[in-house]
Amino acid sequence: MKTKAAVLHGVNEEWQIEEVELGDPVAGEVQVRLASTGLCHSDHHLRTGQSPAPFPVVGGHEGAGVVVKVGEGVTRFAEGDHVVTAFIPACGVCGPCSRGAQNICDEGAGLLTGLSISDKTHRVTQGDVGLTQMCLLGTFSPYITVNQASLVKIEDDIPLQQAALLGCGIATGWGSVTEIGGTRVGDTVVVVGIGGVGINAIQGAKAAGARHVVAVDPVKFKRDMAEKLGATHTFESMEAAIPAVGEMTWGTMANTVVLTIGEMKGEYIAPAMALTGKGGQAVVVGMGDYAAMDVSLN
Ligand SMILES: NC(=O)c1ccc[n+]([C@@H]2O[C@H](COP(=O)([O-])OP(=O)(O)OC[C@H]3O[C@@H](n4cnc5c(N)ncnc54)[C@H](O)[C@@H]3O)[C@@H](O)[C@H]2O)c1
Ligand SMILES: [Zn+2]
Ligand SMILES: [Zn+2]
């Protein structure tokens, strides 16, 4: 079918709304009419070239909508189902999936190759040119055709606009604190970078029962929102937070430090470690230049 998509043709170019051809679902695939999609900083990394993907790329990886077509052999979905996109597929049968680690499913190797994991061909095309679907999804379009492993079914009465954010920002931020960071009741948690991901780390820390929920962001609006949604303290920089976290924890520092800065750099590791207490964890969520090798660490 003909549809539209926001397409990126090269590094530092503008997103262009263009007509594209979307293929029908092949075996194992599902077509979804999207109601909503979010813009994650990871989409912006495509534009700056910090995440390499074959151009042209259809951006977007957090969406929600309704299944309109199912391909042969699809077992998980039927027409009319409400779904959220998953930015890493979960095949359910590879080694990591079998161990309950769907976040590192082996099919994730295909995330930015441009080819569908179903049959290694392009599902979105413009003439002879195959387009990459960001994270195998490409949700900057009214319709997507994706492998069933890239979708999660939700209840019909959940509003799709809000559900779209579960595709990346909410799951990533919340999980970084509760699953990876292992936050427990009474802990001190520091979240650095209060964007779409970080604000959900704040809410995860609050829900997990953290005593001190510390938000760090240079932008005042972000700090104000963090306070509204669960932060107990806010600071403009990690450097400003270090002595204050020392004081509020009697020198034991934070149990969990989550780095959700938009553009991650190696120089952020040293202050993050200074914020982290003995036996604590620093969780690097933010992404930076894929080729960067440097980390500053005492
Ligand atoms: N690991 C994953 O699975 C995963 C998933 C989603 C997003 N990400 C990455 O997480 C990061 C955050 O994504 P987002 O969509 O929330 O971005 P965003 O742009 O919405 O938010 C980034 C925030 O960082 C703040 N910031 C910038 N420099 C800072 C600094 N030095 N100290 C403190 N805060 C600073 C900004 O003011 C902004 O509020 C990005 O790098 C993104 O690519 C990773
Ligand atoms: Zn994302
Ligand atoms: Zn798997």
Coordinates of C-alpha atoms and ligand atoms in Angstrom, one line a residue:
M1 CA 0.0 0.0 0.0
K2 CA 1.0 3.6 -0.4
T3 CA 1.4 5.6 2.8
K4 CA 3.5 8.4 4.2
A5 CA 6.6 8.4 6.5
A6 CA 9.1 10.8 8.0
V7 CA 12.3 9.8 6.2
L8 CA 15.9 10.8 6.9
H9 CA 18.2 10.7 3.8
G10 CA 21.5 11.4 5.5
V11 CA 23.4 12.8 8.5
N12 CA 22.3 16.2 9.6
E13 CA 19.5 16.4 7.0
E14 CA 15.9 17.3 7.9
W15 CA 13.2 14.7 8.4
Q16 CA 11.1 14.7 5.2
I17 CA 7.5 13.6 5.0
E18 CA 7.4 11.5 1.9
E19 CA 5.2 8.9 0.1
V20 CA 6.5 5.3 0.7
E21 CA 5.3 1.9 -0.4
L22 CA 4.6 -0.4 2.6
G23 CA 4.7 -4.1 1.9
D24 CA 2.0 -6.5 3.1
P25 CA 2.8 -8.8 6.0
V26 CA 4.8 -11.9 5.0
A27 CA 4.8 -15.0 7.2
G28 CA 5.1 -14.1 10.8
E29 CA 4.4 -10.4 10.2
V30 CA 1.6 -8.0 11.2
Q31 CA 0.4 -4.7 9.8
V32 CA -0.7 -2.1 12.3
R33 CA -2.5 1.2 11.9
L34 CA -0.8 3.5 14.4
A35 CA -2.7 5.9 16.5
S36 CA 0.4 7.6 18.0
T37 CA 4.1 7.6 18.2
G38 CA 6.7 9.3 20.4
L39 CA 10.1 10.9 19.4
C40 CA 13.0 9.5 21.4
H41 CA 16.5 10.9 21.5
S42 CA 17.6 7.7 19.9
D43 CA 15.8 8.8 16.7
H44 CA 17.8 12.0 16.9
H45 CA 21.0 10.0 17.1
L46 CA 20.3 8.7 13.6
R47 CA 20.2 12.3 12.4
T48 CA 23.5 13.3 14.0
G49 CA 25.1 10.1 12.8
Q50 CA 25.9 9.0 16.3
S51 CA 23.9 5.8 15.6
P52 CA 24.8 4.4 12.2
A53 CA 22.0 3.0 10.1
P54 CA 21.7 2.6 6.3
F55 CA 19.9 5.6 4.8
P56 CA 17.2 6.3 3.9
V57 CA 15.7 5.6 7.4
V58 CA 12.0 5.8 8.5
G59 CA 12.4 7.0 12.1
G60 CA 10.4 6.1 15.2
H61 CA 10.3 3.2 17.5
E62 CA 7.6 3.9 20.2
G63 CA 4.1 3.5 18.8
A64 CA 0.7 2.1 19.6
G65 CA -2.2 1.2 17.3
V66 CA -4.6 -1.5 16.0
V67 CA -3.7 -4.6 14.0
V68 CA -5.2 -4.4 10.5
K69 CA -3.7 -7.4 8.8
V70 CA -1.9 -10.6 9.9
G71 CA 0.4 -12.7 7.8
E72 CA 0.6 -16.5 7.5
G73 CA 1.6 -18.3 10.7
V74 CA 1.0 -15.4 13.0
T75 CA 0.0 -16.8 16.4
R76 CA 0.2 -13.9 18.8
F77 CA -2.2 -11.4 17.2
A78 CA -5.5 -11.1 15.3
E79 CA -7.1 -8.3 13.4
G80 CA -8.4 -5.6 15.8
D81 CA -5.9 -6.3 18.6
H82 CA -4.5 -3.2 20.3
V83 CA -0.7 -3.3 20.4
V84 CA 2.4 -1.4 21.5
T85 CA 5.7 -1.6 19.5
A86 CA 8.8 -3.0 21.2
F87 CA 12.1 -1.4 20.2
I88 CA 13.9 -4.7 20.6
P89 CA 12.0 -7.8 19.3
A90 CA 11.4 -10.7 21.6
C91 CA 11.4 -13.9 19.6
G92 CA 10.8 -16.0 22.7
V93 CA 13.0 -18.9 21.7
C94 CA 16.6 -17.7 21.5
G95 CA 19.1 -18.2 24.3
P96 CA 18.5 -14.8 26.0
C97 CA 14.7 -14.9 25.5
S98 CA 14.7 -18.4 27.0
R99 CA 16.4 -17.1 30.1
G100 CA 13.9 -14.3 30.5
A101 CA 16.2 -11.6 29.0
Q102 CA 14.0 -10.5 26.1
N103 CA 15.7 -7.1 26.3
I104 CA 18.8 -8.8 24.7
C105 CA 17.0 -11.1 22.2
D106 CA 19.3 -12.4 19.5
E107 CA 17.1 -10.9 16.9
G108 CA 18.2 -7.5 18.2
A109 CA 21.3 -7.9 16.0
G110 CA 19.1 -6.8 13.1
L111 CA 17.8 -3.6 14.7
L112 CA 19.6 -1.2 12.4
T113 CA 20.5 -3.4 9.4
G114 CA 17.5 -2.1 7.4
L115 CA 16.2 -5.7 6.7
S116 CA 13.2 -7.3 8.3
I117 CA 14.0 -10.2 10.6
S118 CA 11.2 -12.2 8.9
D119 CA 12.8 -12.7 5.5
K120 CA 15.8 -10.3 5.3
T121 CA 14.1 -8.1 2.7
H122 CA 12.9 -4.5 3.0
R123 CA 9.2 -3.9 3.9
V124 CA 9.3 -0.1 3.2
T125 CA 10.5 1.0 -0.3
Q126 CA 10.6 4.0 -2.6
G127 CA 10.9 2.6 -6.1
D128 CA 13.9 0.3 -6.2
V129 CA 15.3 1.7 -2.9
G130 CA 14.8 -0.1 0.4
L131 CA 14.3 1.9 3.5
T132 CA 15.5 1.1 7.0
Q133 CA 12.8 0.9 9.6
M134 CA 14.2 2.3 12.8
C135 CA 14.5 -0.5 15.4
L136 CA 12.7 -2.8 12.8
L137 CA 9.6 -0.5 13.3
G138 CA 9.7 2.9 11.7
T139 CA 6.7 4.3 13.6
F140 CA 6.9 7.8 12.0
S141 CA 4.2 6.6 9.6
P142 CA 0.5 6.0 9.9
Y143 CA 1.1 2.2 9.1
I144 CA 3.8 -0.3 9.9
T145 CA 4.4 -3.9 8.8
V146 CA 6.6 -5.7 11.3
N147 CA 7.4 -9.1 12.7
Q148 CA 5.1 -10.2 15.5
A149 CA 8.1 -10.4 17.8
S150 CA 8.2 -6.6 17.7
L151 CA 4.7 -6.1 19.2
V152 CA 3.1 -6.5 22.6
K153 CA -0.7 -6.8 22.9
I154 CA -2.5 -4.5 25.3
E155 CA -6.1 -4.2 26.6
D156 CA -8.5 -2.4 24.3
D157 CA -9.5 0.3 26.9
I158 CA -6.0 1.7 27.4
P159 CA -5.6 5.1 25.5
L160 CA -3.3 4.5 22.6
Q161 CA -1.7 8.0 22.8
Q162 CA -0.3 7.3 26.3
A163 CA 0.3 3.6 25.5
A164 CA 2.7 4.6 22.7
L165 CA 5.2 5.8 25.3
L166 CA 5.4 2.3 26.7
G167 CA 7.3 1.4 23.5
C168 CA 10.5 2.9 24.8
G169 CA 10.6 5.9 27.2
I170 CA 8.5 4.4 30.0
A171 CA 9.9 0.9 29.8
T172 CA 13.5 2.1 29.5
G173 CA 13.4 4.6 32.3
W174 CA 11.3 2.6 34.7
G175 CA 13.3 -0.6 34.1
S176 CA 16.7 1.1 34.4
V177 CA 15.9 1.9 38.0
T178 CA 13.8 -1.1 39.1
E179 CA 15.2 -4.0 37.0
I180 CA 18.8 -3.1 36.2
G181 CA 19.4 -0.7 39.1
G182 CA 17.6 -3.0 41.6
T183 CA 16.2 -0.1 43.7
R184 CA 14.7 -1.1 47.0
V185 CA 12.6 0.6 49.7
G186 CA 14.7 3.2 51.5
D187 CA 17.3 3.6 48.8
T188 CA 18.9 6.8 47.4
V189 CA 18.5 7.1 43.6
V190 CA 20.1 9.7 41.4
V191 CA 18.7 10.2 37.9
V192 CA 20.9 12.3 35.6
G193 CA 19.1 13.7 32.5
I194 CA 15.4 14.2 32.9
G195 CA 14.0 13.7 29.4
G196 CA 11.5 11.2 28.2
V197 CA 13.5 8.3 29.6
G198 CA 14.7 10.0 32.8
I199 CA 11.3 11.2 34.0
N200 CA 10.2 7.6 34.0
A201 CA 13.2 6.6 36.0
I202 CA 12.1 9.2 38.5
Q203 CA 8.7 7.6 38.7
G204 CA 10.2 4.1 38.9
A205 CA 12.3 5.1 41.8
K206 CA 9.4 6.6 43.6
A207 CA 7.2 3.6 43.0
A208 CA 10.0 1.3 44.2
G209 CA 10.0 3.2 47.5
A210 CA 13.3 5.1 47.3
R211 CA 13.7 7.5 50.2
H212 CA 15.7 10.1 48.2
V213 CA 14.9 10.6 44.5
V214 CA 17.5 13.0 43.2
A215 CA 17.0 14.5 39.7
V216 CA 19.9 16.2 37.8
D217 CA 19.3 18.3 34.7
P218 CA 20.6 21.7 33.6
V219 CA 17.1 22.7 32.3
K220 CA 14.8 24.2 35.0
F221 CA 11.6 22.9 33.4
K222 CA 12.9 19.4 33.6
R223 CA 13.8 19.8 37.3
D224 CA 10.3 21.2 38.0
M225 CA 8.6 18.3 36.2
A226 CA 10.8 15.9 38.1
E227 CA 9.6 17.4 41.4
K228 CA 6.0 17.0 40.3
L229 CA 6.5 13.4 39.5
G230 CA 8.5 12.2 42.5
A231 CA 11.9 13.8 42.9
T232 CA 12.7 14.8 46.4
H233 CA 15.8 16.9 45.4
T234 CA 17.0 18.5 42.2
F235 CA 20.3 19.8 40.9
E236 CA 21.7 21.5 37.8
S237 CA 24.8 19.2 37.5
M238 CA 26.3 16.0 38.9
E239 CA 29.0 18.2 40.5
A240 CA 26.4 20.1 42.5
A241 CA 24.7 16.9 43.5
I242 CA 27.8 15.1 44.9
P243 CA 28.2 17.1 48.2
A244 CA 24.4 17.2 48.7
V245 CA 24.0 13.5 48.2
G246 CA 26.9 12.9 50.6
E247 CA 25.1 15.0 53.2
M248 CA 21.7 13.4 52.8
T249 CA 23.1 9.8 53.0
W250 CA 25.7 10.4 55.8
G251 CA 28.4 9.9 53.3
T252 CA 27.3 6.6 52.0
M253 CA 26.2 8.0 48.6
A254 CA 23.6 6.6 46.2
N255 CA 22.5 3.0 45.8
T256 CA 21.6 3.6 42.2
V257 CA 22.7 6.2 39.7
V258 CA 21.0 6.2 36.3
L259 CA 22.5 8.2 33.4
T260 CA 19.8 9.1 31.0
I261 CA 21.6 12.1 29.4
G262 CA 20.6 12.8 25.8
E263 CA 24.1 12.6 24.5
M264 CA 26.2 10.3 26.6
K265 CA 30.0 11.0 27.0
G266 CA 32.8 9.1 28.7
E267 CA 33.5 12.1 30.9
Y268 CA 30.2 11.6 32.7
I269 CA 31.4 8.3 34.2
A270 CA 33.7 9.8 36.8
P271 CA 31.1 12.0 38.4
A272 CA 28.5 9.3 38.2
M273 CA 30.9 6.9 40.0
A274 CA 31.5 9.6 42.6
L275 CA 27.7 9.7 43.3
T276 CA 27.6 5.9 43.6
G277 CA 28.0 4.3 47.0
K278 CA 29.7 1.0 48.0
G279 CA 27.8 -1.9 46.5
G280 CA 25.7 0.5 44.5
Q281 CA 25.2 0.5 40.8
A282 CA 25.6 3.1 38.0
V283 CA 23.4 2.3 35.1
V284 CA 24.3 3.8 31.7
V285 CA 21.2 4.2 29.6
G286 CA 22.1 7.2 27.4
M287 CA 23.7 6.6 24.1
G288 CA 26.4 8.7 22.5
D289 CA 28.7 8.5 19.5
Y290 CA 28.8 4.8 18.6
A291 CA 32.6 5.1 17.8
A292 CA 33.5 6.8 21.1
M293 CA 36.1 4.8 23.1
D294 CA 37.1 7.1 26.0
V295 CA 35.8 6.9 29.6
S296 CA 37.2 9.0 32.5
L297 CA 37.4 6.9 35.6
N298 CA 39.5 7.1 38.7
Ligands
LIG1 N1 19.6 2.1 26.4 C1 18.4 2.1 25.9 O1 17.7 1.1 25.6 C2 17.8 3.4 25.5 C3 16.4 3.6 25.2 C4 15.9 4.8 24.9 C5 16.8 5.9 24.9 N2 18.1 5.8 25.1 C6 19.0 6.9 25.2 O2 18.8 7.6 26.4 C7 19.1 8.9 26.3 C8 17.9 9.8 26.8 O3 16.9 9.7 25.9 P1 15.6 10.7 26.0 O4 14.7 10.4 24.8 O5 15.1 10.7 27.4 O6 16.4 12.1 25.7 P2 15.9 13.6 25.9 O7 16.6 14.4 24.9 O8 14.4 13.6 26.0 O9 16.4 14.0 27.4 C9 17.8 14.1 27.7 C10 17.9 15.1 28.9 O10 19.3 15.1 29.3 C11 19.6 16.4 29.8 N3 21.0 16.7 29.8 C12 21.8 17.0 28.8 N4 23.1 17.1 29.2 C13 23.1 16.9 30.6 C14 24.1 16.8 31.6 N5 25.3 17.0 31.3 N6 23.7 16.5 32.8 C15 22.4 16.2 33.1 N7 21.4 16.2 32.2 C16 21.7 16.6 30.9 C17 18.7 17.3 28.8 O11 18.5 18.6 29.4 C18 17.5 16.5 28.7 O12 16.5 16.8 29.6 C19 19.5 9.1 24.8 O13 20.9 9.0 24.7 C20 18.8 8.0 24.2 O14 19.4 7.7 23.0 C21 18.6 4.6 25.4
ZN2 ZN 13.9 5.1 22.4
ZN3 ZN 14.9 -14.0 21.3

